[in-house]
């Protein structure tokens, strides 16, 4: 499955283009075994009549006919510098997990993998977030009541990769064919490109968070202004009723103040949580990247000392 995902990206993924596909397998005891996968086909806007669901059903039906695992257990997606914490991923994973409880999403990072270590992680939505998504109430009050923060939106599932003997033989053959010079290239510290891109994406997300904070502060100011208007209106009504009472007239009829001053809708907080989660992911990537470079530095120094 891992090799198929990598092959899919090598063939169709270009730059920041994301590739996706379906995971197939079965549940055994307390673990999910992913034994097969197939990609979503690339289609353009001209293919308006393309039915993705029908395509998946046809593929699974064909696999069942040749006696290959065909049960739907999730999906996979490539990522560009770790940019995967998005509303699209949240909505897609909720749909999968709501329909098939054990569903996971595999996130494959080709850029990290190209640095010399396979980057593959599995995620699920936490039960708290599933409940909020079912209610479709992303107001600050609902998220606060559910005690949801960006740290507990997704749960990472540990991955164990097992190969058949034939796959191990093939990987061994590939390793024999790779030159020693190529291996030494993995110790290269020329990584300013990757670090700079990660920092740029991090700054973009911080800017988005700043804009969200400005929107929220504007909402708070508007709420405060509306409260003052309500208070002034109530005071005027009270004074007018006192004057009418002194003249022996009946007080003014009661009015629903919420109809005169409609409650302001707070900005949805889910997007802010996703941005915070993505910022956290970028920070973790940069931290791992620096640790990896430090390891390369020690390895390069050890190799130089050995050669000397």
mmCIF file with all atom_site columns, N, CA and C in Angstrom, residues 54-83:
data_model
loop_
_atom_site.group_PDB
_atom_site.id
_atom_site.type_symbol
_atom_site.label_atom_id
_atom_site.label_alt_id
_atom_site.label_comp_id
_atom_site.label_asym_id
_atom_site.label_entity_id
_atom_site.label_seq_id
_atom_site.pdbx_PDB_ins_code
_atom_site.Cartn_x
_atom_site.Cartn_y
_atom_site.Cartn_z
_atom_site.occupancy
_atom_site.B_iso_or_equiv
_atom_site.pdbx_formal_charge
_atom_site.auth_seq_id
_atom_site.auth_comp_id
_atom_site.auth_asym_id
_atom_site.auth_atom_id
_atom_site.pdbx_PDB_model_num
ATOM 1  N N  . UNK A 1 54 ? -19.624 6.343   -7.937 1.00 0.00 ? 54 UNK A N  1
ATOM 2  C CA . UNK A 1 54 ? -19.843 5.197   -8.834 1.00 0.00 ? 54 UNK A CA 1
ATOM 3  C C  . UNK A 1 54 ? -18.519 4.552   -9.227 1.00 0.00 ? 54 UNK A C  1
ATOM 4  N N  . UNK A 1 55 ? -17.506 5.380   -9.455 1.00 0.00 ? 55 UNK A N  1
ATOM 5  C CA . UNK A 1 55 ? -16.181 4.868   -9.800 1.00 0.00 ? 55 UNK A CA 1
ATOM 6  C C  . UNK A 1 55 ? -15.631 3.999   -8.667 1.00 0.00 ? 55 UNK A C  1
ATOM 7  N N  . UNK A 1 56 ? -15.758 4.480   -7.422 1.00 0.00 ? 56 UNK A N  1
ATOM 8  C CA . UNK A 1 56 ? -15.274 3.701   -6.281 1.00 0.00 ? 56 UNK A CA 1
ATOM 9  C C  . UNK A 1 56 ? -16.014 2.371   -6.162 1.00 0.00 ? 56 UNK A C  1
ATOM 10 N N  . UNK A 1 57 ? -17.327 2.397   -6.346 1.00 0.00 ? 57 UNK A N  1
ATOM 11 C CA . UNK A 1 57 ? -18.114 1.168   -6.252 1.00 0.00 ? 57 UNK A CA 1
ATOM 12 C C  . UNK A 1 57 ? -17.695 0.152   -7.325 1.00 0.00 ? 57 UNK A C  1
ATOM 13 N N  . UNK A 1 58 ? -17.439 0.652   -8.532 1.00 0.00 ? 58 UNK A N  1
ATOM 14 C CA . UNK A 1 58 ? -17.026 -0.244  -9.615 1.00 0.00 ? 58 UNK A CA 1
ATOM 15 C C  . UNK A 1 58 ? -15.657 -0.866  -9.320 1.00 0.00 ? 58 UNK A C  1
ATOM 16 N N  . UNK A 1 59 ? -14.752 -0.054  -8.771 1.00 0.00 ? 59 UNK A N  1
ATOM 17 C CA . UNK A 1 59 ? -13.427 -0.569  -8.442 1.00 0.00 ? 59 UNK A CA 1
ATOM 18 C C  . UNK A 1 59 ? -13.506 -1.642  -7.362 1.00 0.00 ? 59 UNK A C  1
ATOM 19 N N  . UNK A 1 60 ? -14.278 -1.377  -6.308 1.00 0.00 ? 60 UNK A N  1
ATOM 20 C CA . UNK A 1 60 ? -14.395 -2.358  -5.221 1.00 0.00 ? 60 UNK A CA 1
ATOM 21 C C  . UNK A 1 60 ? -15.088 -3.635  -5.696 1.00 0.00 ? 60 UNK A C  1
ATOM 22 N N  . UNK A 1 61 ? -16.054 -3.480  -6.605 1.00 0.00 ? 61 UNK A N  1
ATOM 23 C CA . UNK A 1 61 ? -16.737 -4.652  -7.157 1.00 0.00 ? 61 UNK A CA 1
ATOM 24 C C  . UNK A 1 61 ? -15.750 -5.495  -7.985 1.00 0.00 ? 61 UNK A C  1
ATOM 25 N N  . UNK A 1 62 ? -14.906 -4.832  -8.740 1.00 0.00 ? 62 UNK A N  1
ATOM 26 C CA . UNK A 1 62 ? -13.916 -5.549  -9.554 1.00 0.00 ? 62 UNK A CA 1
ATOM 27 C C  . UNK A 1 62 ? -12.905 -6.275  -8.670 1.00 0.00 ? 62 UNK A C  1
ATOM 28 N N  . UNK A 1 63 ? -12.479 -5.630  -7.584 1.00 0.00 ? 63 UNK A N  1
ATOM 29 C CA . UNK A 1 63 ? -11.531 -6.269  -6.672 1.00 0.00 ? 63 UNK A CA 1
ATOM 30 C C  . UNK A 1 63 ? -12.151 -7.482  -5.984 1.00 0.00 ? 63 UNK A C  1
ATOM 31 N N  . UNK A 1 64 ? -13.430 -7.364  -5.648 1.00 0.00 ? 64 UNK A N  1
ATOM 32 C CA . UNK A 1 64 ? -14.116 -8.496  -5.014 1.00 0.00 ? 64 UNK A CA 1
ATOM 33 C C  . UNK A 1 64 ? -14.182 -9.695  -5.960 1.00 0.00 ? 64 UNK A C  1
ATOM 34 N N  . UNK A 1 65 ? -14.342 -9.441  -7.244 1.00 0.00 ? 65 UNK A N  1
ATOM 35 C CA . UNK A 1 65 ? -14.435 -10.525 -8.227 1.00 0.00 ? 65 UNK A CA 1
ATOM 36 C C  . UNK A 1 65 ? -13.126 -11.303 -8.344 1.00 0.00 ? 65 UNK A C  1
ATOM 37 N N  . UNK A 1 66 ? -12.005 -10.631 -8.076 1.00 0.00 ? 66 UNK A N  1
ATOM 38 C CA . UNK A 1 66 ? -10.708 -11.324 -8.156 1.00 0.00 ? 66 UNK A CA 1
ATOM 39 C C  . UNK A 1 66 ? -10.204 -11.703 -6.766 1.00 0.00 ? 66 UNK A C  1
ATOM 40 N N  . UNK A 1 67 ? -11.108 -11.683 -5.790 1.00 0.00 ? 67 UNK A N  1
ATOM 41 C CA . UNK A 1 67 ? -10.818 -12.160 -4.435 1.00 0.00 ? 67 UNK A CA 1
ATOM 42 C C  . UNK A 1 67 ? -9.709  -11.363 -3.738 1.00 0.00 ? 67 UNK A C  1
ATOM 43 N N  . UNK A 1 68 ? -9.777  -10.035 -3.878 1.00 0.00 ? 68 UNK A N  1
ATOM 44 C CA . UNK A 1 68 ? -8.849  -9.131  -3.191 1.00 0.00 ? 68 UNK A CA 1
ATOM 45 C C  . UNK A 1 68 ? -9.660  -8.331  -2.173 1.00 0.00 ? 68 UNK A C  1
ATOM 46 N N  . UNK A 1 69 ? -9.040  -8.002  -1.021 1.00 0.00 ? 69 UNK A N  1
ATOM 47 C CA . UNK A 1 69 ? -9.746  -7.240  0.012  1.00 0.00 ? 69 UNK A CA 1
ATOM 48 C C  . UNK A 1 69 ? -10.390 -5.997  -0.595 1.00 0.00 ? 69 UNK A C  1
ATOM 49 N N  . UNK A 1 70 ? -11.674 -5.836  -0.355 1.00 0.00 ? 70 UNK A N  1
ATOM 50 C CA . UNK A 1 70 ? -12.397 -4.751  -1.014 1.00 0.00 ? 70 UNK A CA 1
ATOM 51 C C  . UNK A 1 70 ? -13.198 -3.892  -0.039 1.00 0.00 ? 70 UNK A C  1
ATOM 52 N N  . UNK A 1 71 ? -13.037 -4.118  1.266  1.00 0.00 ? 71 UNK A N  1
ATOM 53 C CA . UNK A 1 71 ? -13.802 -3.333  2.239  1.00 0.00 ? 71 UNK A CA 1
ATOM 54 C C  . UNK A 1 71 ? -13.173 -1.952  2.402  1.00 0.00 ? 71 UNK A C  1
ATOM 55 N N  . UNK A 1 72 ? -14.018 -0.936  2.364  1.00 0.00 ? 72 UNK A N  1
ATOM 56 C CA . UNK A 1 72 ? -13.593 0.458   2.451  1.00 0.00 ? 72 UNK A CA 1
ATOM 57 C C  . UNK A 1 72 ? -13.219 0.790   3.895  1.00 0.00 ? 72 UNK A C  1
ATOM 58 N N  . UNK A 1 73 ? -11.975 1.231   4.163  1.00 0.00 ? 73 UNK A N  1
ATOM 59 C CA . UNK A 1 73 ? -11.562 1.528   5.545  1.00 0.00 ? 73 UNK A CA 1
ATOM 60 C C  . UNK A 1 73 ? -10.917 2.911   5.667  1.00 0.00 ? 73 UNK A C  1
ATOM 61 N N  . UNK A 1 74 ? -11.082 3.769   4.669  1.00 0.00 ? 74 UNK A N  1
ATOM 62 C CA . UNK A 1 74 ? -10.533 5.116   4.782  1.00 0.00 ? 74 UNK A CA 1
ATOM 63 C C  . UNK A 1 74 ? -9.987  5.628   3.453  1.00 0.00 ? 74 UNK A C  1
ATOM 64 N N  . UNK A 1 75 ? -9.088  6.601   3.547  1.00 0.00 ? 75 UNK A N  1
ATOM 65 C CA . UNK A 1 75 ? -8.542  7.236   2.350  1.00 0.00 ? 75 UNK A CA 1
ATOM 66 C C  . UNK A 1 75 ? -7.149  7.769   2.654  1.00 0.00 ? 75 UNK A C  1
ATOM 67 N N  . UNK A 1 76 ? -6.429  8.100   1.589  1.00 0.00 ? 76 UNK A N  1
ATOM 68 C CA . UNK A 1 76 ? -5.095  8.670   1.776  1.00 0.00 ? 76 UNK A CA 1
ATOM 69 C C  . UNK A 1 76 ? -4.972  9.963   0.984  1.00 0.00 ? 76 UNK A C  1
ATOM 70 N N  . UNK A 1 77 ? -3.983  10.780  1.392  1.00 0.00 ? 77 UNK A N  1
ATOM 71 C CA . UNK A 1 77 ? -3.773  12.075  0.733  1.00 0.00 ? 77 UNK A CA 1
ATOM 72 C C  . UNK A 1 77 ? -2.314  12.469  0.894  1.00 0.00 ? 77 UNK A C  1
ATOM 73 N N  . UNK A 1 78 ? -1.753  13.025  -0.168 1.00 0.00 ? 78 UNK A N  1
ATOM 74 C CA . UNK A 1 78 ? -0.408  13.590  -0.050 1.00 0.00 ? 78 UNK A CA 1
ATOM 75 C C  . UNK A 1 78 ? -0.520  14.995  0.533  1.00 0.00 ? 78 UNK A C  1
ATOM 76 N N  . UNK A 1 79 ? 0.602   15.523  0.990  1.00 0.00 ? 79 UNK A N  1
ATOM 77 C CA . UNK A 1 79 ? 0.588   16.857  1.583  1.00 0.00 ? 79 UNK A CA 1
ATOM 78 C C  . UNK A 1 79 ? 1.776   17.653  1.078  1.00 0.00 ? 79 UNK A C  1
ATOM 79 N N  . UNK A 1 80 ? 1.640   18.960  1.070  1.00 0.00 ? 80 UNK A N  1
ATOM 80 C CA . UNK A 1 80 ? 2.683   19.861  0.592  1.00 0.00 ? 80 UNK A CA 1
ATOM 81 C C  . UNK A 1 80 ? 3.263   20.603  1.794  1.00 0.00 ? 80 UNK A C  1
ATOM 82 N N  . UNK A 1 81 ? 4.469   20.226  2.204  1.00 0.00 ? 81 UNK A N  1
ATOM 83 C CA . UNK A 1 81 ? 5.118   20.793  3.382  1.00 0.00 ? 81 UNK A CA 1
ATOM 84 C C  . UNK A 1 81 ? 4.227   20.699  4.627  1.00 0.00 ? 81 UNK A C  1
ATOM 85 N N  . UNK A 1 82 ? 3.466   19.630  4.748  1.00 0.00 ? 82 UNK A N  1
ATOM 86 C CA . UNK A 1 82 ? 2.643   19.420  5.934  1.00 0.00 ? 82 UNK A CA 1
ATOM 87 C C  . UNK A 1 82 ? 1.363   20.231  5.970  1.00 0.00 ? 82 UNK A C  1
ATOM 88 N N  . UNK A 1 83 ? 0.936   20.777  4.812  1.00 0.00 ? 83 UNK A N  1
ATOM 89 C CA . UNK A 1 83 ? -0.282  21.612  4.782  1.00 0.00 ? 83 UNK A CA 1
ATOM 90 C C  . UNK A 1 83 ? -1.516  20.737  4.585  1.00 0.00 ? 83 UNK A C  1
#
